[in-house]
Tab-separated table of N, CA and C in Angstrom:
chain	number	residue	atom	x	y	z
A	1	UNK	N	167.054	53.915	80.495
A	1	UNK	CA	166.104	53.717	79.411
A	1	UNK	C	166.483	52.486	78.589
A	2	UNK	N	167.752	52.391	78.223
A	2	UNK	CA	168.214	51.255	77.427
A	2	UNK	C	168.092	49.971	78.246
A	3	UNK	N	168.380	50.039	79.542
A	3	UNK	CA	168.265	48.846	80.390
A	3	UNK	C	166.821	48.370	80.436
A	4	UNK	N	165.885	49.308	80.541
A	4	UNK	CA	164.477	48.926	80.574
A	4	UNK	C	164.060	48.265	79.266
A	5	UNK	N	164.504	48.815	78.146
A	5	UNK	CA	164.168	48.223	76.852
A	5	UNK	C	164.774	46.841	76.708
A	6	UNK	N	166.014	46.679	77.161
A	6	UNK	CA	166.670	45.381	77.077
A	6	UNK	C	165.952	44.365	77.966
A	7	UNK	N	165.575	44.778	79.162
A	7	UNK	CA	164.855	43.884	80.063
A	7	UNK	C	163.500	43.503	79.480
A	8	UNK	N	162.810	44.461	78.902
A	8	UNK	CA	161.521	44.192	78.283
A	8	UNK	C	161.670	43.235	77.103
A	9	UNK	N	162.723	43.424	76.327
A	9	UNK	CA	162.955	42.557	75.177
A	9	UNK	C	163.258	41.136	75.635
A	10	UNK	N	164.066	40.975	76.674
A	10	UNK	CA	164.384	39.642	77.188
A	10	UNK	C	163.143	38.959	77.754
A	11	UNK	N	162.303	39.720	78.445
A	11	UNK	CA	161.071	39.163	78.983
A	11	UNK	C	160.153	38.694	77.858
A	12	UNK	N	160.014	39.502	76.828
A	12	UNK	CA	159.168	39.118	75.689
A	12	UNK	C	159.723	37.878	75.003
A	13	UNK	N	161.040	37.799	74.839
A	13	UNK	CA	161.646	36.630	74.204
A	13	UNK	C	161.400	35.383	75.043
A	14	UNK	N	161.504	35.506	76.352
A	14	UNK	CA	161.259	34.355	77.220
A	14	UNK	C	159.805	33.905	77.138
A	15	UNK	N	158.868	34.848	77.122
A	15	UNK	CA	157.455	34.484	77.045
A	15	UNK	C	157.115	33.846	75.707
A	16	UNK	N	157.667	34.389	74.616
A	16	UNK	CA	157.392	33.792	73.311
A	16	UNK	C	158.031	32.425	73.208
A	17	UNK	N	159.189	32.241	73.804
A	17	UNK	CA	159.833	30.927	73.824
A	17	UNK	C	159.008	29.938	74.615
A	18	UNK	N	158.434	30.384	75.728
A	18	UNK	CA	157.598	29.499	76.537
A	18	UNK	C	156.337	29.110	75.773
A	19	UNK	N	155.760	30.050	75.056
A	19	UNK	CA	154.550	29.736	74.293
A	19	UNK	C	154.862	28.731	73.195
A	20	UNK	N	156.012	28.880	72.550
A	20	UNK	CA	156.394	27.925	71.506
A	20	UNK	C	156.665	26.556	72.115
A	21	UNK	N	157.324	26.519	73.266
A	21	UNK	CA	157.599	25.245	73.920
A	21	UNK	C	156.310	24.588	74.374
A	22	UNK	N	155.345	25.372	74.859
A	22	UNK	CA	154.075	24.808	75.288
A	22	UNK	C	153.344	24.215	74.088
A	23	UNK	N	153.414	24.868	72.947
A	23	UNK	CA	152.751	24.346	71.761
A	23	UNK	C	153.363	23.004	71.364
A	24	UNK	N	154.688	22.861	71.531
A	24	UNK	CA	155.338	21.601	71.215
A	24	UNK	C	154.964	20.524	72.217
A	25	UNK	N	154.867	20.894	73.504
A	25	UNK	CA	154.587	19.914	74.538
A	25	UNK	C	153.112	19.553	74.607
A	26	UNK	N	152.213	20.433	74.192
A	26	UNK	CA	150.785	20.182	74.376
A	26	UNK	C	150.224	19.219	73.341
A	27	UNK	N	150.820	19.062	72.182
A	27	UNK	CA	150.274	18.188	71.155
A	27	UNK	C	150.250	16.730	71.600
A	28	UNK	N	151.333	16.146	72.114
A	28	UNK	CA	151.252	14.758	72.530
A	28	UNK	C	150.285	14.550	73.683
A	29	UNK	N	150.202	15.462	74.616
A	29	UNK	CA	149.301	15.313	75.751
A	29	UNK	C	147.852	15.319	75.284
A	30	UNK	N	147.512	16.159	74.331
A	30	UNK	CA	146.149	16.210	73.807
A	30	UNK	C	145.778	14.925	73.094
A	31	UNK	N	146.739	14.338	72.371
A	31	UNK	CA	146.469	13.094	71.675
A	31	UNK	C	146.220	11.969	72.669
A	32	UNK	N	146.961	11.924	73.780
A	32	UNK	CA	146.771	10.899	74.793
A	32	UNK	C	145.428	11.062	75.470
A	33	UNK	N	145.041	12.288	75.780
A	33	UNK	CA	143.769	12.530	76.445
A	33	UNK	C	142.603	12.135	75.549
A	34	UNK	N	142.712	12.336	74.241
A	34	UNK	CA	141.634	11.975	73.334
A	34	UNK	C	141.507	10.461	73.238
A	35	UNK	N	142.630	9.721	73.315
A	35	UNK	CA	142.586	8.281	73.209
A	35	UNK	C	142.029	7.651	74.475
A	36	UNK	N	142.194	8.244	75.635
A	36	UNK	CA	141.741	7.705	76.910
A	36	UNK	C	141.020	8.801	77.691
A	37	UNK	N	139.770	9.148	77.318
A	37	UNK	CA	139.101	10.280	77.947
A	37	UNK	C	138.789	10.070	79.422
A	38	UNK	N	138.576	8.813	79.878
A	38	UNK	CA	138.237	8.563	81.268
A	38	UNK	C	139.446	8.471	82.172
A	39	UNK	N	140.630	8.357	81.609
A	39	UNK	CA	141.839	8.233	82.409
A	39	UNK	C	141.955	6.853	83.041
A	40	UNK	N	141.373	5.815	82.427
A	40	UNK	CA	141.426	4.463	82.956
A	40	UNK	C	142.763	3.812	82.654
A	41	UNK	N	143.203	2.979	83.602
A	41	UNK	CA	144.388	2.174	83.339
A	41	UNK	C	143.944	0.916	82.608
A	42	UNK	N	144.897	0.180	82.084
A	42	UNK	CA	144.572	-1.045	81.349
A	42	UNK	C	143.931	-2.076	82.274
A	43	UNK	N	144.400	-2.169	83.523
A	43	UNK	CA	143.839	-3.139	84.470
A	43	UNK	C	142.389	-2.794	84.815
A	44	UNK	N	142.101	-1.492	85.017
A	44	UNK	CA	140.737	-1.083	85.327
A	44	UNK	C	139.803	-1.347	84.150
A	45	UNK	N	140.282	-1.099	82.949
A	45	UNK	CA	139.464	-1.353	81.766
A	45	UNK	C	139.190	-2.846	81.626
A	46	UNK	N	140.170	-3.691	81.924
A	46	UNK	CA	139.982	-5.135	81.827
A	46	UNK	C	138.959	-5.614	82.861
A	47	UNK	N	139.025	-5.048	84.106
A	47	UNK	CA	138.048	-5.421	85.134
A	47	UNK	C	136.634	-5.020	84.713
A	48	UNK	N	136.496	-3.848	84.119
A	48	UNK	CA	135.174	-3.404	83.661
A	48	UNK	C	134.647	-4.316	82.561
A	49	UNK	N	135.527	-4.729	81.657
A	49	UNK	CA	135.109	-5.660	80.604
A	49	UNK	C	134.686	-7.003	81.185
A	50	UNK	N	135.408	-7.485	82.187
A	50	UNK	CA	135.044	-8.757	82.827
A	50	UNK	C	133.658	-8.673	83.459
A	51	UNK	N	133.357	-7.544	84.123
A	51	UNK	CA	132.037	-7.374	84.735
A	51	UNK	C	130.957	-7.345	83.665
A	52	UNK	N	131.193	-6.662	82.566
A	52	UNK	CA	130.175	-6.553	81.516
A	52	UNK	C	129.978	-7.867	80.767
A	53	UNK	N	131.011	-8.687	80.662
A	53	UNK	CA	130.899	-9.955	79.925
A	53	UNK	C	130.241	-11.054	80.758
A	54	UNK	N	130.398	-11.005	82.085
A	54	UNK	CA	129.836	-12.030	82.959
A	54	UNK	C	128.394	-11.663	83.288
A	55	UNK	N	127.411	-12.523	82.920
A	55	UNK	CA	126.001	-12.178	83.154
A	55	UNK	C	125.664	-12.009	84.640
A	56	UNK	N	126.245	-12.808	85.532
A	56	UNK	CA	125.945	-12.700	86.958
A	56	UNK	C	126.458	-11.367	87.522
A	57	UNK	N	127.698	-11.033	87.184
A	57	UNK	CA	128.280	-9.774	87.674
A	57	UNK	C	127.544	-8.573	87.098
A	58	UNK	N	127.134	-8.698	85.828
A	58	UNK	CA	126.398	-7.605	85.193
A	58	UNK	C	125.056	-7.399	85.878
A	59	UNK	N	124.369	-8.488	86.245
A	59	UNK	CA	123.087	-8.395	86.939
A	59	UNK	C	123.276	-7.748	88.315
A	60	UNK	N	124.360	-8.117	89.014
A	60	UNK	CA	124.629	-7.503	90.315
A	60	UNK	C	124.869	-6.006	90.175
A	61	UNK	N	125.614	-5.615	89.148
A	61	UNK	CA	125.884	-4.192	88.908
A	61	UNK	C	124.589	-3.440	88.635
A	62	UNK	N	123.704	-4.020	87.841
A	62	UNK	CA	122.426	-3.380	87.525
A	62	UNK	C	121.580	-3.234	88.781
A	63	UNK	N	121.536	-4.266	89.616
A	63	UNK	CA	120.763	-4.190	90.859
A	63	UNK	C	121.316	-3.112	91.789
A	64	UNK	N	122.634	-3.032	91.882
A	64	UNK	CA	123.262	-2.024	92.740
A	64	UNK	C	122.926	-0.617	92.252
A	65	UNK	N	123.011	-0.397	90.948
A	65	UNK	CA	122.698	0.928	90.395
A	65	UNK	C	121.234	1.285	90.599
A	66	UNK	N	120.331	0.288	90.469
A	66	UNK	CA	118.915	0.548	90.690
A	66	UNK	C	118.638	0.890	92.148
A	67	UNK	N	119.319	0.233	93.072
A	67	UNK	CA	119.142	0.519	94.500
A	67	UNK	C	119.625	1.926	94.825
A	68	UNK	N	120.728	2.318	94.233
A	68	UNK	CA	121.246	3.677	94.455
A	68	UNK	C	120.270	4.708	93.910
A	69	UNK	N	119.695	4.447	92.739
A	69	UNK	CA	118.748	5.385	92.127
A	69	UNK	C	117.475	5.504	92.963
A	70	UNK	N	116.996	4.390	93.552
A	70	UNK	CA	115.781	4.436	94.369
A	70	UNK	C	116.037	5.087	95.718
A	71	UNK	N	117.246	4.945	96.248
A	71	UNK	CA	117.562	5.462	97.583
A	71	UNK	C	117.737	6.968	97.592
A	72	UNK	N	117.963	7.584	96.449
A	72	UNK	CA	118.159	9.031	96.397
A	72	UNK	C	116.850	9.728	96.731
A	73	UNK	N	116.877	10.747	97.605
A	73	UNK	CA	115.648	11.474	97.932
A	73	UNK	C	115.101	12.190	96.704
A	74	UNK	N	113.770	12.319	96.602
A	74	UNK	CA	113.179	12.919	95.405
A	74	UNK	C	113.553	14.373	95.211
A	75	UNK	N	113.817	15.119	96.264
A	75	UNK	CA	114.164	16.534	96.134
A	75	UNK	C	115.638	16.765	95.857
A	76	UNK	N	116.433	15.686	95.819
A	76	UNK	CA	117.880	15.851	95.636
A	76	UNK	C	118.229	16.259	94.215
A	77	UNK	N	117.346	15.959	93.265
A	77	UNK	CA	117.655	16.283	91.881
A	77	UNK	C	117.489	17.769	91.589
A	78	UNK	N	116.654	18.461	92.354
A	78	UNK	CA	116.405	19.875	92.100
A	78	UNK	C	117.493	20.706	92.778
A	79	UNK	N	118.268	21.488	92.005
A	79	UNK	CA	119.325	22.280	92.615
A	79	UNK	C	118.754	23.447	93.407
A	80	UNK	N	119.453	23.826	94.456
A	80	UNK	CA	119.041	24.969	95.266
A	80	UNK	C	119.239	26.258	94.480
A	81	UNK	N	118.401	27.253	94.762
A	81	UNK	CA	118.521	28.540	94.084
A	81	UNK	C	119.749	29.268	94.612
A	82	UNK	N	120.697	29.620	93.733
A	82	UNK	CA	121.892	30.308	94.209
A	82	UNK	C	121.554	31.736	94.634
A	83	UNK	N	122.200	32.164	95.704
A	83	UNK	CA	121.987	33.519	96.174
A	83	UNK	C	123.301	34.267	96.148
A	84	UNK	N	123.205	35.523	95.878
A	84	UNK	CA	124.375	36.381	95.825
A	84	UNK	C	124.609	37.041	97.167
A	85	UNK	N	125.431	38.085	97.193
A	85	UNK	CA	125.680	38.791	98.443
A	85	UNK	C	124.406	39.441	98.959
A	86	UNK	N	124.189	39.354	100.270
A	86	UNK	CA	123.014	39.974	100.863
A	86	UNK	C	121.782	39.108	100.770
A	87	UNK	N	121.908	37.843	100.298
A	87	UNK	CA	120.775	36.937	100.220
A	87	UNK	C	119.919	37.113	98.988
A	88	UNK	N	120.232	38.062	98.110
A	88	UNK	CA	119.449	38.270	96.895
A	88	UNK	C	119.771	37.157	95.902
A	89	UNK	N	118.781	36.712	95.136
A	89	UNK	CA	119.067	35.664	94.156
A	89	UNK	C	120.038	36.177	93.101
A	90	UNK	N	121.005	35.312	92.757
A	90	UNK	CA	121.994	35.724	91.768
A	90	UNK	C	121.463	35.460	90.356
A	91	UNK	N	122.029	36.121	89.392
A	91	UNK	CA	121.607	36.002	88.008
A	91	UNK	C	122.312	34.808	87.388
A	92	UNK	N	121.556	33.921	86.785
A	92	UNK	CA	122.134	32.764	86.114
A	92	UNK	C	122.462	33.150	84.675
A	93	UNK	N	123.634	32.743	84.236
A	93	UNK	CA	124.050	33.029	82.862
A	93	UNK	C	123.639	31.885	81.956
A	94	UNK	N	123.143	32.229	80.789
A	94	UNK	CA	122.768	31.216	79.816
A	94	UNK	C	124.032	30.536	79.295
A	95	UNK	N	123.969	29.230	79.071
A	95	UNK	CA	125.151	28.546	78.536
A	95	UNK	C	125.528	29.105	77.173
A	96	UNK	N	126.803	29.179	76.917
A	96	UNK	CA	127.367	29.671	75.650
A	96	UNK	C	127.024	31.127	75.359
A	97	UNK	N	126.624	31.880	76.380
A	97	UNK	CA	126.386	33.303	76.169
A	97	UNK	C	127.706	34.047	76.321
A	98	UNK	N	127.731	35.286	75.924
A	98	UNK	CA	128.947	36.083	76.027
A	98	UNK	C	129.376	36.222	77.481
A	99	UNK	N	128.429	36.454	78.372
A	99	UNK	CA	128.760	36.586	79.789
A	99	UNK	C	129.359	35.313	80.360
A	100	UNK	N	128.792	34.165	79.985
A	100	UNK	CA	129.320	32.892	80.471
A	100	UNK	C	130.724	32.651	79.939
A	101	UNK	N	130.970	33.010	78.693
A	101	UNK	CA	132.306	32.838	78.122
A	101	UNK	C	133.314	33.744	78.805
A	102	UNK	N	132.930	34.985	79.099
A	102	UNK	CA	133.840	35.915	79.773
A	102	UNK	C	134.168	35.412	81.172
A	103	UNK	N	133.142	34.978	81.910
A	103	UNK	CA	133.368	34.462	83.263
A	103	UNK	C	134.254	33.227	83.219
A	104	UNK	N	134.033	32.364	82.255
A	104	UNK	CA	134.854	31.160	82.124
A	104	UNK	C	136.308	31.513	81.837
A	105	UNK	N	136.528	32.456	80.935
A	105	UNK	CA	137.897	32.863	80.605
A	105	UNK	C	138.574	33.530	81.792
A	106	UNK	N	137.844	34.379	82.505
A	106	UNK	CA	138.431	35.073	83.649
A	106	UNK	C	138.735	34.117	84.792
A	107	UNK	N	137.918	33.096	84.967
A	107	UNK	CA	138.150	32.167	86.070
A	107	UNK	C	139.354	31.283	85.817
A	108	UNK	N	139.681	31.012	84.571
A	108	UNK	CA	140.836	30.154	84.284
A	108	UNK	C	142.113	30.955	84.051
A	109	UNK	N	142.044	32.276	84.091
A	109	UNK	CA	143.212	33.110	83.812
A	109	UNK	C	144.359	32.904	84.806
A	110	UNK	N	144.124	32.882	86.118
A	110	UNK	CA	145.256	32.694	87.034
A	110	UNK	C	145.968	31.353	86.841
A	111	UNK	N	145.215	30.300	86.560
A	111	UNK	CA	145.827	28.997	86.351
A	111	UNK	C	146.673	29.003	85.086
A	112	UNK	N	146.167	29.617	84.027
A	112	UNK	CA	146.954	29.682	82.787
A	112	UNK	C	148.200	30.520	82.982
A	113	UNK	N	148.085	31.629	83.722
A	113	UNK	CA	149.238	32.477	83.982
A	113	UNK	C	150.294	31.724	84.774
A	114	UNK	N	149.877	30.979	85.789
A	114	UNK	CA	150.830	30.200	86.583
A	114	UNK	C	151.488	29.124	85.719
A	115	UNK	N	150.719	28.503	84.864
A	115	UNK	CA	151.289	27.494	83.962
A	115	UNK	C	152.295	28.093	83.000
A	116	UNK	N	151.961	29.265	82.450
A	116	UNK	CA	152.891	29.940	81.541
A	116	UNK	C	154.176	30.342	82.266
A	117	UNK	N	154.039	30.833	83.499
A	117	UNK	CA	155.225	31.227	84.265
A	117	UNK	C	156.106	30.019	84.556
A	118	UNK	N	155.499	28.900	84.921
A	118	UNK	CA	156.280	27.692	85.190
A	118	UNK	C	156.959	27.196	83.922
A	119	UNK	N	156.257	27.230	82.813
A	119	UNK	CA	156.847	26.786	81.554
A	119	UNK	C	157.964	27.720	81.114
A	120	UNK	N	157.788	29.024	81.327
A	120	UNK	CA	158.836	29.986	81.002
A	120	UNK	C	160.086	29.709	81.829
A	121	UNK	N	159.907	29.474	83.113
A	121	UNK	CA	161.053	29.170	83.969
A	121	UNK	C	161.731	27.883	83.525
A	122	UNK	N	160.939	26.902	83.122
A	122	UNK	CA	161.507	25.632	82.672
A	122	UNK	C	162.300	25.826	81.374
A	123	UNK	N	161.769	26.589	80.447
A	123	UNK	CA	162.448	26.794	79.167
A	123	UNK	C	163.710	27.621	79.350
A	124	UNK	N	163.630	28.677	80.174
A	124	UNK	CA	164.782	29.548	80.367
A	124	UNK	C	165.914	28.802	81.068
A	125	UNK	N	165.587	27.873	81.959
A	125	UNK	CA	166.632	27.150	82.683
A	125	UNK	C	167.061	25.869	81.985
A	126	UNK	N	166.556	25.599	80.814
A	126	UNK	CA	166.962	24.408	80.062
A	126	UNK	C	168.220	24.735	79.265
A	127	UNK	N	169.372	24.678	79.937
A	127	UNK	CA	170.629	25.091	79.329
A	127	UNK	C	171.063	24.216	78.156
A	128	UNK	N	170.854	22.889	78.176
A	128	UNK	CA	171.211	22.110	76.977
A	128	UNK	C	170.436	22.557	75.739
A	129	UNK	N	169.160	22.891	75.939
A	129	UNK	CA	168.363	23.374	74.809
A	129	UNK	C	168.907	24.709	74.301
A	130	UNK	N	169.245	25.599	75.230
A	130	UNK	CA	169.819	26.890	74.835
A	130	UNK	C	171.155	26.693	74.116
A	131	UNK	N	171.959	25.757	74.599
A	131	UNK	CA	173.253	25.486	73.969
A	131	UNK	C	173.066	24.956	72.547
A	132	UNK	N	172.119	24.021	72.351
A	132	UNK	CA	171.849	23.507	70.996
A	132	UNK	C	171.351	24.618	70.084
A	133	UNK	N	170.507	25.507	70.621
A	133	UNK	CA	169.997	26.623	69.827
A	133	UNK	C	171.135	27.545	69.400
A	134	UNK	N	172.037	27.844	70.344
A	134	UNK	CA	173.167	28.720	70.022
A	134	UNK	C	174.088	28.065	68.990
A	135	UNK	N	174.340	26.768	69.132
A	135	UNK	CA	175.174	26.061	68.141
A	135	UNK	C	174.514	26.075	66.771
A	136	UNK	N	173.194	25.920	66.752
A	136	UNK	CA	172.476	25.951	65.474
A	136	UNK	C	172.599	27.336	64.824
A	137	UNK	N	172.492	28.387	65.633
A	137	UNK	CA	172.628	29.739	65.092
A	137	UNK	C	174.014	29.970	64.517
A	138	UNK	N	175.030	29.462	65.181
A	138	UNK	CA	176.404	29.666	64.719
A	138	UNK	C	176.669	28.868	63.451
A	139	UNK	N	176.119	27.662	63.360
A	139	UNK	CA	176.452	26.793	62.228
A	139	UNK	C	175.586	27.025	60.988
A	140	UNK	N	174.386	27.528	61.148
A	140	UNK	CA	173.476	27.692	60.016
A	140	UNK	C	173.506	29.127	59.502
A	141	UNK	N	173.991	29.347	58.264
A	141	UNK	CA	174.048	30.719	57.740
A	141	UNK	C	172.661	31.338	57.553
A	142	UNK	N	171.672	30.565	57.225
A	142	UNK	CA	170.316	31.093	57.061
A	142	UNK	C	169.758	31.605	58.381
A	143	UNK	N	170.004	30.868	59.459
A	143	UNK	CA	169.538	31.292	60.782
A	143	UNK	C	170.259	32.560	61.219
A	144	UNK	N	171.567	32.635	60.939
A	144	UNK	CA	172.316	33.856	61.285
A	144	UNK	C	171.765	35.048	60.524
A	145	UNK	N	171.442	34.859	59.253
A	145	UNK	CA	170.893	35.948	58.446
A	145	UNK	C	169.549	36.417	59.013
A	146	UNK	N	168.704	35.462	59.439
A	146	UNK	CA	167.418	35.833	60.035
A	146	UNK	C	167.621	36.613	61.325
A	147	UNK	N	168.579	36.197	62.144
A	147	UNK	CA	168.840	36.900	63.406
A	147	UNK	C	169.331	38.314	63.126
A	148	UNK	N	170.287	38.460	62.205
A	148	UNK	CA	170.785	39.807	61.874
A	148	UNK	C	169.665	40.680	61.322
A	149	UNK	N	168.802	40.100	60.492
A	149	UNK	CA	167.679	40.844	59.927
A	149	UNK	C	166.752	41.337	61.048
A	150	UNK	N	166.432	40.446	61.994
A	150	UNK	CA	165.577	40.840	63.107
A	150	UNK	C	166.266	41.885	63.985
A	151	UNK	N	167.561	41.731	64.208
A	151	UNK	CA	168.284	42.677	65.075
A	151	UNK	C	168.340	44.075	64.480
A	152	UNK	N	168.614	44.197	63.141
A	152	UNK	CA	168.694	45.543	62.585
A	152	UNK	C	167.320	46.201	62.567
A	153	UNK	N	166.252	45.383	62.365
A	153	UNK	CA	164.906	45.950	62.401
A	153	UNK	C	164.542	46.397	63.807
A	154	UNK	N	164.928	45.600	64.817
A	154	UNK	CA	164.693	45.974	66.205
A	154	UNK	C	165.474	47.237	66.561
A	155	UNK	N	166.727	47.322	66.105
A	155	UNK	CA	167.539	48.511	66.372
A	155	UNK	C	166.919	49.739	65.701
A	156	UNK	N	166.387	49.575	64.516
A	156	UNK	CA	165.735	50.683	63.819
A	156	UNK	C	164.501	51.162	64.586
A	157	UNK	N	163.694	50.237	65.086
A	157	UNK	CA	162.505	50.603	65.845
A	157	UNK	C	162.895	51.327	67.128
A	158	UNK	N	163.918	50.827	67.835
A	158	UNK	CA	164.367	51.469	69.072
A	158	UNK	C	164.916	52.861	68.781
A	159	UNK	N	165.693	52.988	67.703
A	159	UNK	CA	166.242	54.296	67.349
A	159	UNK	C	165.122	55.280	67.013
A	160	UNK	N	164.134	54.839	66.259
A	160	UNK	CA	163.004	55.720	65.936
A	160	UNK	C	162.251	56.123	67.200
A	161	UNK	N	162.088	55.187	68.127
A	161	UNK	CA	161.402	55.508	69.381
A	161	UNK	C	162.195	56.529	70.181
A	162	UNK	N	163.521	56.387	70.216
A	162	UNK	CA	164.350	57.349	70.938
A	162	UNK	C	164.281	58.730	70.294
A	163	UNK	N	164.270	58.788	68.959
A	163	UNK	CA	164.169	60.068	68.259
A	163	UNK	C	162.812	60.716	68.555
A	164	UNK	N	161.751	59.921	68.528
A	164	UNK	CA	160.424	60.461	68.836
A	164	UNK	C	160.349	60.952	70.279
A	165	UNK	N	160.971	60.234	71.196
A	165	UNK	CA	160.990	60.685	72.583
A	165	UNK	C	161.739	62.012	72.709
A	166	UNK	N	162.869	62.128	72.028
A	166	UNK	CA	163.652	63.364	72.073
A	166	UNK	C	162.845	64.527	71.487
A	167	UNK	N	162.164	64.265	70.343
A	167	UNK	CA	161.342	65.303	69.728
A	167	UNK	C	160.195	65.730	70.656
A	168	UNK	N	159.599	64.767	71.352
A	168	UNK	CA	158.527	65.096	72.285
A	168	UNK	C	159.048	65.938	73.433
A	169	UNK	N	160.229	65.619	73.938
A	169	UNK	CA	160.815	66.414	75.022
A	169	UNK	C	161.120	67.836	74.564
A	170	UNK	N	161.688	67.956	73.362
A	170	UNK	CA	162.015	69.287	72.841
A	170	UNK	C	160.727	70.069	72.607
A	171	UNK	N	159.722	69.408	72.038
A	171	UNK	CA	158.469	70.105	71.743
A	171	UNK	C	157.685	70.489	72.985
A	172	UNK	N	157.817	69.729	74.055
A	172	UNK	CA	157.068	70.025	75.267
A	172	UNK	C	157.867	70.765	76.330
A	173	UNK	N	159.133	71.070	76.043
A	173	UNK	CA	159.975	71.735	77.039
A	173	UNK	C	159.428	73.126	77.371
A	174	UNK	N	159.065	73.902	76.359
A	174	UNK	CA	158.574	75.256	76.599
A	174	UNK	C	157.213	75.260	77.296
A	175	UNK	N	156.207	74.437	76.838
A	175	UNK	CA	154.927	74.441	77.542
A	175	UNK	C	155.038	73.960	78.994
A	176	UNK	N	155.915	73.034	79.266
A	176	UNK	CA	156.074	72.541	80.624
A	176	UNK	C	156.720	73.619	81.496
A	177	UNK	N	157.703	74.323	80.944
A	177	UNK	CA	158.398	75.364	81.713
A	177	UNK	C	157.431	76.514	81.938
């Protein structure tokens, strides 16, 4: 019983550590993505600017795009009706509806779970980070006080749970027998 609780506590600590590390790592990546939404390199952006500034190249680009637009078959713009299992037409979800949001969240769940697991493994195996954290705990009296405070509260919760389990066993011993 104690081993299971200890294992559960370590797993929860690792997951919360991974979530905190992801929050630290995701801020710079989000800022970079907002600054360069197309993912263009500097050389590609310079080539695009050269094409737009040169009237001859710009005219060629416009002609090419017009030819592509004319060459597309007229029925290509209309999407095919999706069918579900058995050939029956499937139900389309309205954008931003509750059903669409649920389907969107459920479809991205495995990818997020895999990302969280990879980040957890990365954080747990980052021994220099763990060493710095342990040194900080030893050297900072405020951090030590917070850890002791959390530990005695955790011990109190575990003790209360064990007492409740014992009371449940005693109370249900006669009806079970």
